[in-house]
CSV table of C-alpha atoms in Angstrom, one decimal:
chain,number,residue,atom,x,y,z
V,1,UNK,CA,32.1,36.9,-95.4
V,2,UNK,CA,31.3,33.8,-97.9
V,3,UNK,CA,27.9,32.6,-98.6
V,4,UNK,CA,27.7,29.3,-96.3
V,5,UNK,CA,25.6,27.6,-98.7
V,6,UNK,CA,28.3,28.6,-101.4
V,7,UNK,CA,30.7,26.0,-99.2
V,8,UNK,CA,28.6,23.0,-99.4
V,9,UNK,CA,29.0,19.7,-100.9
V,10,UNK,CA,26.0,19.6,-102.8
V,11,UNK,CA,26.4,22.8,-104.2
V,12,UNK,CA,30.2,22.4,-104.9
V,13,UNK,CA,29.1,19.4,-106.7
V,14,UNK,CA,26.8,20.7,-108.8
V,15,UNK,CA,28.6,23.7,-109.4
V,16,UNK,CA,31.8,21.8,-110.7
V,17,UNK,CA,29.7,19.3,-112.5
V,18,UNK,CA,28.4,22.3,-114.5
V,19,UNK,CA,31.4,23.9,-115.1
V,20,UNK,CA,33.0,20.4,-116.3
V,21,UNK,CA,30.4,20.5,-118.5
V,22,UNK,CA,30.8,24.2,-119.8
V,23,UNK,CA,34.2,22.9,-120.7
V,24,UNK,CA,33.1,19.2,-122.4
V,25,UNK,CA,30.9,21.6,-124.9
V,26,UNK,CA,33.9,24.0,-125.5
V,27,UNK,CA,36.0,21.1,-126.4
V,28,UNK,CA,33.7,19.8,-129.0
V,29,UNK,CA,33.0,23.4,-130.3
V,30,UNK,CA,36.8,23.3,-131.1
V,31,UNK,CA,36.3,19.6,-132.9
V,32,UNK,CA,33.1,20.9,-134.6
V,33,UNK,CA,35.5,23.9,-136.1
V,34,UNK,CA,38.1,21.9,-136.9
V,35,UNK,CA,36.1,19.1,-138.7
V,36,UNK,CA,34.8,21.9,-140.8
V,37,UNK,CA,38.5,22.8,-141.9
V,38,UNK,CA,39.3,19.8,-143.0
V,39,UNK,CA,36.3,19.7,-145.1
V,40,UNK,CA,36.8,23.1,-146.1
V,41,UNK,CA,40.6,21.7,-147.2
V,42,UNK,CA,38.9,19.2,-148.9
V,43,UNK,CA,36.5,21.1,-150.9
V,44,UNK,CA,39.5,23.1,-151.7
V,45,UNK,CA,41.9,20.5,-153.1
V,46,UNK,CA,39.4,20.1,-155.8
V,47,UNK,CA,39.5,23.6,-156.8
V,48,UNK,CA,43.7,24.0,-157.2
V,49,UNK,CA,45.2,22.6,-160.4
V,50,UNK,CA,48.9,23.6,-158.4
V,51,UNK,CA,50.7,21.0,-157.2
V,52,UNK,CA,52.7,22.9,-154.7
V,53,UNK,CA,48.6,23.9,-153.6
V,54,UNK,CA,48.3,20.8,-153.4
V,55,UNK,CA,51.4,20.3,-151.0
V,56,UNK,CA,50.3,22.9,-148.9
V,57,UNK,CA,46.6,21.5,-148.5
V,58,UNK,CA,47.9,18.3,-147.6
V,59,UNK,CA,50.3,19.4,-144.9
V,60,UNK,CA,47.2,21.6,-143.5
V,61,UNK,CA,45.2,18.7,-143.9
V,62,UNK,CA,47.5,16.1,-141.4
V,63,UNK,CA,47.7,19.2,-139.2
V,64,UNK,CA,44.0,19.4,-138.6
V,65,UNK,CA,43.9,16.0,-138.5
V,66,UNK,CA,46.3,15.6,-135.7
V,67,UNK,CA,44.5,18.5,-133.9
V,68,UNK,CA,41.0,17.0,-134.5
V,69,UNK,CA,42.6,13.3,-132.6
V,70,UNK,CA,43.9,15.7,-129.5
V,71,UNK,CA,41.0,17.6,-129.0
V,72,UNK,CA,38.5,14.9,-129.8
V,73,UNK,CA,40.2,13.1,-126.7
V,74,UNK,CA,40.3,16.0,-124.7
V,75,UNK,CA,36.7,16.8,-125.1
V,76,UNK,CA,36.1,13.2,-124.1
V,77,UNK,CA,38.3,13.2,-121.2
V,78,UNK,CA,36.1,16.5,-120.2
V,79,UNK,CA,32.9,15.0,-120.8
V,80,UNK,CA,34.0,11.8,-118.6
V,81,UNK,CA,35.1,14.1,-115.2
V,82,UNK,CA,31.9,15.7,-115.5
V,83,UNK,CA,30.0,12.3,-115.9
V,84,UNK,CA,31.9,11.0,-112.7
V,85,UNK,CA,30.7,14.5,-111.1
V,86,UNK,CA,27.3,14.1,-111.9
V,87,UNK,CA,26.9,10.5,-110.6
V,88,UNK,CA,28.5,11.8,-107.6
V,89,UNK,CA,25.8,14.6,-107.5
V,90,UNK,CA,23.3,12.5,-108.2
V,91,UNK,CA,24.1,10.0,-105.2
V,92,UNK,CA,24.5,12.4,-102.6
V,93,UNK,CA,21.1,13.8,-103.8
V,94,UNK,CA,19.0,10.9,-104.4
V,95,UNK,CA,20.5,8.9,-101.3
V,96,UNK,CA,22.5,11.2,-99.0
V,97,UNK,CA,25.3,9.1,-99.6
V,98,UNK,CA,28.6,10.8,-99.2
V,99,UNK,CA,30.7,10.6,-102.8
V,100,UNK,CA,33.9,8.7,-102.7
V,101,UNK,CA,37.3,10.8,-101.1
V,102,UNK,CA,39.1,11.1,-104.3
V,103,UNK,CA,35.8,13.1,-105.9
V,104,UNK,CA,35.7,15.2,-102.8
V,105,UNK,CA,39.3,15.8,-102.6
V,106,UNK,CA,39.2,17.1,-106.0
V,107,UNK,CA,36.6,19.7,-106.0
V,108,UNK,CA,37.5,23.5,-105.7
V,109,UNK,CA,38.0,24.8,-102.4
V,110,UNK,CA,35.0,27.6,-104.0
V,111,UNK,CA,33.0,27.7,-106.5
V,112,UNK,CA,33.8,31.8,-106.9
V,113,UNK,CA,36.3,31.4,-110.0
V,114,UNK,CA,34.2,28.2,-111.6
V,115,UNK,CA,33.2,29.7,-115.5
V,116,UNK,CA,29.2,27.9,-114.9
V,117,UNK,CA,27.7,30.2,-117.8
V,118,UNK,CA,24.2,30.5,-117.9
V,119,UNK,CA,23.4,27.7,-115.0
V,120,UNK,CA,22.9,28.5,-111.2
V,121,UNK,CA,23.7,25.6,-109.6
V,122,UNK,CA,22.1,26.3,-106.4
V,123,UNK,CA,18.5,25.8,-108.1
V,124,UNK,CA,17.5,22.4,-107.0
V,125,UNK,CA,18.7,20.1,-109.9
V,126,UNK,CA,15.8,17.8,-109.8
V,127,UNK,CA,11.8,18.4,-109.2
V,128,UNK,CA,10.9,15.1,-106.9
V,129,UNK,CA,9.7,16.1,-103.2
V,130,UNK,CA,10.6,12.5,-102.2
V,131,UNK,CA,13.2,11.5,-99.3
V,132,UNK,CA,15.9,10.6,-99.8
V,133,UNK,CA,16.1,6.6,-100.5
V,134,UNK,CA,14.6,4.4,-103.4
V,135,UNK,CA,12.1,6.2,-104.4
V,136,UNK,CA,13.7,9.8,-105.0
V,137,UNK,CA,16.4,7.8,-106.7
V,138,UNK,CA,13.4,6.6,-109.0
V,139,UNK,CA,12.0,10.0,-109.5
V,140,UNK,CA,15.4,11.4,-110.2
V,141,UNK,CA,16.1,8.7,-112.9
V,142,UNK,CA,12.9,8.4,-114.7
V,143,UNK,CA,13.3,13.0,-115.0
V,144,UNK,CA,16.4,12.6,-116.0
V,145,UNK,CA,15.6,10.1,-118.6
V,146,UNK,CA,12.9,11.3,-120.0
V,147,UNK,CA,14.2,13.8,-121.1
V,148,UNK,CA,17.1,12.0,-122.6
V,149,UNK,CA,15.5,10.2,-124.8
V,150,UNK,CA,13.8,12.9,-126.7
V,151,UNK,CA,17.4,14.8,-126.8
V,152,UNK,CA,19.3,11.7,-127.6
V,153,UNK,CA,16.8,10.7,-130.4
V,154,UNK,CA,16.6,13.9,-131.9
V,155,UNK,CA,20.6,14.6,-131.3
V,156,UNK,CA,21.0,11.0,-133.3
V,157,UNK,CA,18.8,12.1,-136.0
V,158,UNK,CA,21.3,15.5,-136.8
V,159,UNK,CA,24.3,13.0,-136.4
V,160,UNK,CA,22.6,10.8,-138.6
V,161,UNK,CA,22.1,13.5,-141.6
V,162,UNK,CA,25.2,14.9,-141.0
V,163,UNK,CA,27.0,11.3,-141.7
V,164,UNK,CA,25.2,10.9,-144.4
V,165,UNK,CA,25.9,13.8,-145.8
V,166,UNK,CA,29.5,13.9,-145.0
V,167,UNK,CA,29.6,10.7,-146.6
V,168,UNK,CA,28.4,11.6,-149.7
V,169,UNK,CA,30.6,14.6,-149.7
V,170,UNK,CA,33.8,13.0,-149.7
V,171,UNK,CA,32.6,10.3,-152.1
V,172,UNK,CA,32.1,12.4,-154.3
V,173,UNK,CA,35.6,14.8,-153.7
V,174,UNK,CA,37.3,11.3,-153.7
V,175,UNK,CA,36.0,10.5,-157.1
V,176,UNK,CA,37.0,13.7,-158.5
V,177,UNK,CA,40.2,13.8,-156.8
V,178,UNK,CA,40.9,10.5,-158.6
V,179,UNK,CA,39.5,10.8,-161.8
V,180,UNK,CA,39.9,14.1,-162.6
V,181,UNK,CA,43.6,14.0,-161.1
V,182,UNK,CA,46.2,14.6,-164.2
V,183,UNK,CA,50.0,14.7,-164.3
V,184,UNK,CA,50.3,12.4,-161.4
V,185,UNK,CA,48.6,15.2,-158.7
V,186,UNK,CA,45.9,12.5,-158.4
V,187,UNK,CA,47.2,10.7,-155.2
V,188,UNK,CA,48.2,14.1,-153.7
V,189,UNK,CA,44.4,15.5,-153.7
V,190,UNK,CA,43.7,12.1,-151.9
V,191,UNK,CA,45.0,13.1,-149.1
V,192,UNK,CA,42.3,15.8,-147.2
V,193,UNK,CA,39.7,13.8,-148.3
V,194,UNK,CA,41.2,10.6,-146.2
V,195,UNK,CA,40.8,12.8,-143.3
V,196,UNK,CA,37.0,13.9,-144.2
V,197,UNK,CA,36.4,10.4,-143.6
V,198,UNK,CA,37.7,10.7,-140.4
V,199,UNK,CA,35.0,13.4,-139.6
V,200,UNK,CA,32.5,11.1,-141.0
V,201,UNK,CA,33.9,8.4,-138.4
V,202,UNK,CA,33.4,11.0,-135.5
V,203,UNK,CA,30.3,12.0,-136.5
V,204,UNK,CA,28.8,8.1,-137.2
V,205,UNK,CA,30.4,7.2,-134.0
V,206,UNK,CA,28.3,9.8,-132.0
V,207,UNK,CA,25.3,9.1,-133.8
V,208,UNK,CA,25.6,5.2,-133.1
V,209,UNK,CA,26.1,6.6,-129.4
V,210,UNK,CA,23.2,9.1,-129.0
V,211,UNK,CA,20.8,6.7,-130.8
V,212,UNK,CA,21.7,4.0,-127.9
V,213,UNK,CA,21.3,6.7,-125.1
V,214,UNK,CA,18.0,7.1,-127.1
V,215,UNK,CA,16.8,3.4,-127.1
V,216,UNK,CA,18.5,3.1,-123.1
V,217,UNK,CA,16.7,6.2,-121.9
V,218,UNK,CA,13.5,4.9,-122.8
V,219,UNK,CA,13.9,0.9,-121.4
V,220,UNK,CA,14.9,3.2,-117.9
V,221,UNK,CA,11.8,4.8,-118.1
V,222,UNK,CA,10.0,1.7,-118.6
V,223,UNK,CA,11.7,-0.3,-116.3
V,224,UNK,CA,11.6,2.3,-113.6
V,225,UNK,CA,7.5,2.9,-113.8
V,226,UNK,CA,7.2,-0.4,-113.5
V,227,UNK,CA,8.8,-0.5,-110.0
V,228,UNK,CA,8.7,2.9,-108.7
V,229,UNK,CA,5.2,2.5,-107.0
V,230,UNK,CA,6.5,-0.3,-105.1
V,231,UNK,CA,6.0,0.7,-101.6
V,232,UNK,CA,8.8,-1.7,-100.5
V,233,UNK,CA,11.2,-0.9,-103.3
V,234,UNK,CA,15.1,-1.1,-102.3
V,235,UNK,CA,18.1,0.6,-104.1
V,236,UNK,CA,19.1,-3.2,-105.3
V,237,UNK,CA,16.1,-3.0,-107.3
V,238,UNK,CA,17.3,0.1,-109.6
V,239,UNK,CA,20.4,-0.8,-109.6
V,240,UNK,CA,20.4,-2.8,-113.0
V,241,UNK,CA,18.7,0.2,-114.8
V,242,UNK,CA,21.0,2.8,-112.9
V,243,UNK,CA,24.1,0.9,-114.6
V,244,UNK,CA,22.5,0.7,-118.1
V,245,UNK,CA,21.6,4.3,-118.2
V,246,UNK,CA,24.3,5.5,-116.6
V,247,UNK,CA,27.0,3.7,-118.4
V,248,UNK,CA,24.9,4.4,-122.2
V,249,UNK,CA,25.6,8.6,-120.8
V,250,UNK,CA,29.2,7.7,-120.7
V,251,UNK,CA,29.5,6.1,-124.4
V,252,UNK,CA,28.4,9.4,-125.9
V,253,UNK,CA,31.6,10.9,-124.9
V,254,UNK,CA,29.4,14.4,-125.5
V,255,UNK,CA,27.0,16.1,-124.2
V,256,UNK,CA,23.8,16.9,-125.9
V,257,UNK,CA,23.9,20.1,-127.4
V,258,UNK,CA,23.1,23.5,-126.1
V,259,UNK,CA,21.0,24.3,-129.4
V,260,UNK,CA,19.1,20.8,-129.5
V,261,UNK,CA,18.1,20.9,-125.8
V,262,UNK,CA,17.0,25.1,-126.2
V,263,UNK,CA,15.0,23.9,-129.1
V,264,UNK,CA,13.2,21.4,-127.5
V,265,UNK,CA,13.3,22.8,-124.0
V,266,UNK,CA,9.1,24.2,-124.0
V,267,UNK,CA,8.1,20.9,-125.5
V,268,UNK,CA,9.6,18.5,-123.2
V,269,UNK,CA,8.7,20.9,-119.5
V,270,UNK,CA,4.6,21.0,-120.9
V,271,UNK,CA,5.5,17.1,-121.6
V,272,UNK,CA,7.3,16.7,-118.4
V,273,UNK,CA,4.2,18.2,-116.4
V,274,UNK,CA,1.7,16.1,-118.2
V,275,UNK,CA,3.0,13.5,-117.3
V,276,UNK,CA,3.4,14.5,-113.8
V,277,UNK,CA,0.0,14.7,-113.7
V,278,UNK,CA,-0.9,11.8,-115.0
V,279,UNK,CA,1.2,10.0,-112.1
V,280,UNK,CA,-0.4,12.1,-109.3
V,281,UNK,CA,-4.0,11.1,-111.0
V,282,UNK,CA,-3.1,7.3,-110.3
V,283,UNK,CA,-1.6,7.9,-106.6
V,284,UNK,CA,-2.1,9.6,-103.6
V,285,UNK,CA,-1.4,12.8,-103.8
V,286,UNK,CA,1.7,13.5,-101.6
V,287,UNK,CA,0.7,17.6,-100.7
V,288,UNK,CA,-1.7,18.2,-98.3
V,289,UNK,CA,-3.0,21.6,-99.3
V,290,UNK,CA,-2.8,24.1,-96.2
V,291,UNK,CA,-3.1,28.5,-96.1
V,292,UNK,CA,0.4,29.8,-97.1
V,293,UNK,CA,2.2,32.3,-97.4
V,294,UNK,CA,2.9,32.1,-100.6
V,295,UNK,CA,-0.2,32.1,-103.1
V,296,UNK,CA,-0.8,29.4,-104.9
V,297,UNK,CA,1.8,27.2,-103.3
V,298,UNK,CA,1.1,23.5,-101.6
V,299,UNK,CA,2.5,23.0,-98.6
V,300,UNK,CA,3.3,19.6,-96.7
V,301,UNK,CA,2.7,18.8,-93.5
V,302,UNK,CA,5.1,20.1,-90.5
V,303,UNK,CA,7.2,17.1,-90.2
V,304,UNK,CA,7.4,16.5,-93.9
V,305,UNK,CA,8.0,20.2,-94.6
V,306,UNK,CA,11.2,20.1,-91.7
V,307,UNK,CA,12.5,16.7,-93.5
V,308,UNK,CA,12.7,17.9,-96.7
V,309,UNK,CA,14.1,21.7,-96.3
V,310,UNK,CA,17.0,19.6,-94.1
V,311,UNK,CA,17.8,17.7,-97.1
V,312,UNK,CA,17.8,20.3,-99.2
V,313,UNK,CA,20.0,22.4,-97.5
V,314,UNK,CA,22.9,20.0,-96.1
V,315,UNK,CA,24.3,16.6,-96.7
V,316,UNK,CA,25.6,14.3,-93.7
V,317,UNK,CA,28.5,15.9,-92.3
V,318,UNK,CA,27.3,19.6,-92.6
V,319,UNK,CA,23.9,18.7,-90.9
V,320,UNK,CA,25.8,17.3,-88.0
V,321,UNK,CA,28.2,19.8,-87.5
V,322,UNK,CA,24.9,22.4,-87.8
V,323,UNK,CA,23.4,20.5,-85.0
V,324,UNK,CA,26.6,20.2,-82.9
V,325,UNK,CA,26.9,24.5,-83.6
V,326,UNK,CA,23.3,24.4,-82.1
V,327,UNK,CA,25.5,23.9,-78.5
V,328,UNK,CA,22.4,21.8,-77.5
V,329,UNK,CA,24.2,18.4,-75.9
V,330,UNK,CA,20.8,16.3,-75.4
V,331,UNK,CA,20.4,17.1,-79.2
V,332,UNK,CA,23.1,16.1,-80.8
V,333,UNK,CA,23.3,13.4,-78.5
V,334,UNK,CA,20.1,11.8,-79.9
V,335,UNK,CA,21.6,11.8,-83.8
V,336,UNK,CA,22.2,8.4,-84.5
V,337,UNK,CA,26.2,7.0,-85.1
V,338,UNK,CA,28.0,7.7,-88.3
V,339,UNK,CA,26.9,4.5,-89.5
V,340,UNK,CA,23.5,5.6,-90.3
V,341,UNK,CA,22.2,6.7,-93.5
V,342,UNK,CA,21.6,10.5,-93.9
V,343,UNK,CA,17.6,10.0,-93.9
V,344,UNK,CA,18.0,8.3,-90.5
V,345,UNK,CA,19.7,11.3,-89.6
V,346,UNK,CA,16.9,13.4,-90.3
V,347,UNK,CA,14.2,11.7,-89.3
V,348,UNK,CA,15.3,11.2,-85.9
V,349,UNK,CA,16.6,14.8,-85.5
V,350,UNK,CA,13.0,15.6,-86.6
V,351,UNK,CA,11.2,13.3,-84.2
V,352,UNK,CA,13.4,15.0,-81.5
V,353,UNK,CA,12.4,18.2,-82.4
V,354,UNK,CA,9.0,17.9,-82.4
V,355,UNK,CA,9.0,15.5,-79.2
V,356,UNK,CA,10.9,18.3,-77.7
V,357,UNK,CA,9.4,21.2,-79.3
V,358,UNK,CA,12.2,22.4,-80.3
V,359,UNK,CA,11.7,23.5,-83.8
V,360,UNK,CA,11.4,27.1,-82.8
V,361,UNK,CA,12.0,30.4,-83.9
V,362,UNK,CA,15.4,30.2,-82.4
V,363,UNK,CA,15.9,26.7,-84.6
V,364,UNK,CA,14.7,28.3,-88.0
V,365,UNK,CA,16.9,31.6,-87.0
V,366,UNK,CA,19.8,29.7,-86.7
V,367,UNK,CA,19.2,28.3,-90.4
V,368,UNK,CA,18.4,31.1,-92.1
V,369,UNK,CA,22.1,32.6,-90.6
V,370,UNK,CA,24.1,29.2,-92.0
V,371,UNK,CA,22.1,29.2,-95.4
V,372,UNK,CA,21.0,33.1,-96.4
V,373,UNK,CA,19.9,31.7,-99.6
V,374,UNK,CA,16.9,29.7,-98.7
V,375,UNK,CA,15.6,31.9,-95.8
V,376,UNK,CA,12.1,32.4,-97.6
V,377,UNK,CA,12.0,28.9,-98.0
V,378,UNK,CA,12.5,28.8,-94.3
V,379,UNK,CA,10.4,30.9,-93.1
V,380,UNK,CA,7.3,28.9,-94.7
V,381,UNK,CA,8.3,26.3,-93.2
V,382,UNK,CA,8.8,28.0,-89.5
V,383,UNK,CA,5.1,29.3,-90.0
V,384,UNK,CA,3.6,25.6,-90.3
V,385,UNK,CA,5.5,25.0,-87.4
V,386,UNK,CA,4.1,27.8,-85.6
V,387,UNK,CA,0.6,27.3,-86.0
């Protein structure tokens, strides 16, 4: 029988997102390798005093570069469906807001055959405890961009060298190509070092890119600290630096590296936490410390507890039909109309429950049989509620 929580949107969300991702870093593996070939012709070309070598250099040489324009599109065209994927994600996470049909309609039916590598998409994807609204939106945006920035900058800074020094390769194969050329083979060892240049022109481009992202990232975070405290803040508020950031991710037409972000991973988590701590120190705190079962875990308050497992485990639709599955009438009578945002949804399910008292061991039961995968999760929360 299939793992329930395997089915929903969320997850398929994230799942495909990461697989789409998988793929965008495949793709520009492949332009990374062929770049290096047509460098490697280059170098080369220098070397043969043949001018049949020659010949054959150059036909390798507008070979790769054909191949390096295909895939250099593809792996753009990649990185773009996962970009759409993870605004999607990100929506139905921050806001409980349903992505649009034609996202929906093309996600796999399971996420059994997706390739997702190293990633488990059904670990939460960001580390705010917020509801859904405004402010997790905020929370999600300022994580997400800080660690951007550091990524971006330092992703930039490789780019950067590497142009450079691409630049000055094929300056100086160029010169030699030209000067040293004899016997009319001058124009012919030209020709793989006109496509070089076209690997510096990737690799400038991307820099330019990432060193935006960079300078983006870090106006986000600025703009959204400034705000995010606002105990009246609205989503037309972040929507100006939701657009900037998000459409500064889509330039890149890459993702950041595997080997940048594994390098910097331990610095920016301590950083990450610092600064979390830093914002608890100048608020309330939002965890009311009570015994657990768990040992050294905070846990929230019963209601708060209940609203935020719910969101965590379904969007909209599948909390509905969960209710509706209950076969309680009065219950899912009291949900409010389809018209109302998810967080209504599950604050007045919640309010329900506890008027009723219905947030019993038969309630927590019935979720730990529809998501298997959270069931310690739920069973701290069925103990506040027992107390």
């Amino acid at each position: 029988m299939p793992d329930a929580n395997k089915e929903s949107l969320k997850y398929l969300l994230h799942a495909t997102m990461t697989a789409k991702f998988l793929r965008a870093k495949q793709a520009w593996t492949w332009v990374l390798c062929t770049s290096v070939g047509i460098i490697g012709l280059s170098v080369t070309s220098v070397l043969m005093s043949s001018p049949s070598a020659y010949a054959a250099i150059d036909f390798a040489s507008v070979v790769l570069g054909i191949a390096l324009f295909s895939l250099r599109l593809r792996a753009q065209a990649l990185y773009g469906e996962a970009e759409e994927l993870r605004r999607a994600h990100r929506q139905l996470e921050s806001h409980g807001i349903r992505p649009r049909d034609n996202v929906v309609l093309s996600l796999p039916a399971s996420a059994d055959t997706l390739n997702l590598g190293v990633v488990a998409p059904d670990r939460e994807y960001y580390g705010t405890k917020a509801p859904p609204g405004p402010h997790r939106l905020a929370d999600n945006l300022v994580e997400s961009a800080s660690y951007t920035r550091d990524l971006a900058h330092r992703t930039w800074q490789i780019c950067a060298a590497v142009a450079v020094g691409s630049l000055i390769l094929v300056l100086g194969l160029l010169w030699y190509g030209t000067v040293m050329g004899t016997g009319g083979t001058g124009l012919m060892r030209l020709v793989p070092h006109l496509f070089s240049l076209l690997v510096f022109g990737i690799v400038a481009d991307l820099g330019v890119s990432f060193g935006r992202l960079s300078r983006v990232a870090t106006d986000t975070v600025g703009r959204l600290e400034s705000v995010r405290d606002n105990p009246n803040l609205r989503i037309e508020d972040l929507i100006p630096a939701v657009t900037d950031y998000d459409c500064a991710l889509a330039s890149t037409g890459a993702p950041i590296p595997d080997r940048v972000y594994s390098g910097m991973q331990d610095e920016l988590n301590k950083r990450w936490a610092r600064y979390l701590e830093t914002r608890a120190s100048r608020s309330e705190p939002t965890l009311v410390e009570m015994p657990s079962t768990l040992p050294g875990v905070p846990v929230t308050k019963p209601r708060a507890a209940l609203r935020d497992l719910l969101f965590t485990l379904f969007d909209d639709e599948e909390l509905r039909r969960f209710v509706v599955d209950l076969a309680d009438p009065d219950l899912s009578a009291c949900l409010p109309g389809p018209a109302a945002s998810f967080a209504a949804v599950v604050d007045g399910l919640v309010g329900v429950l506890a008027r009723r008292k219905l947030a019993d061991s038969d309630f927590f039961a019935a979720l730990e049989q529809v998501r298997p995968r959270f069931v310690p999760r739920i069973r701290e929360v069925a103990q506040l509620w027992a107390r």
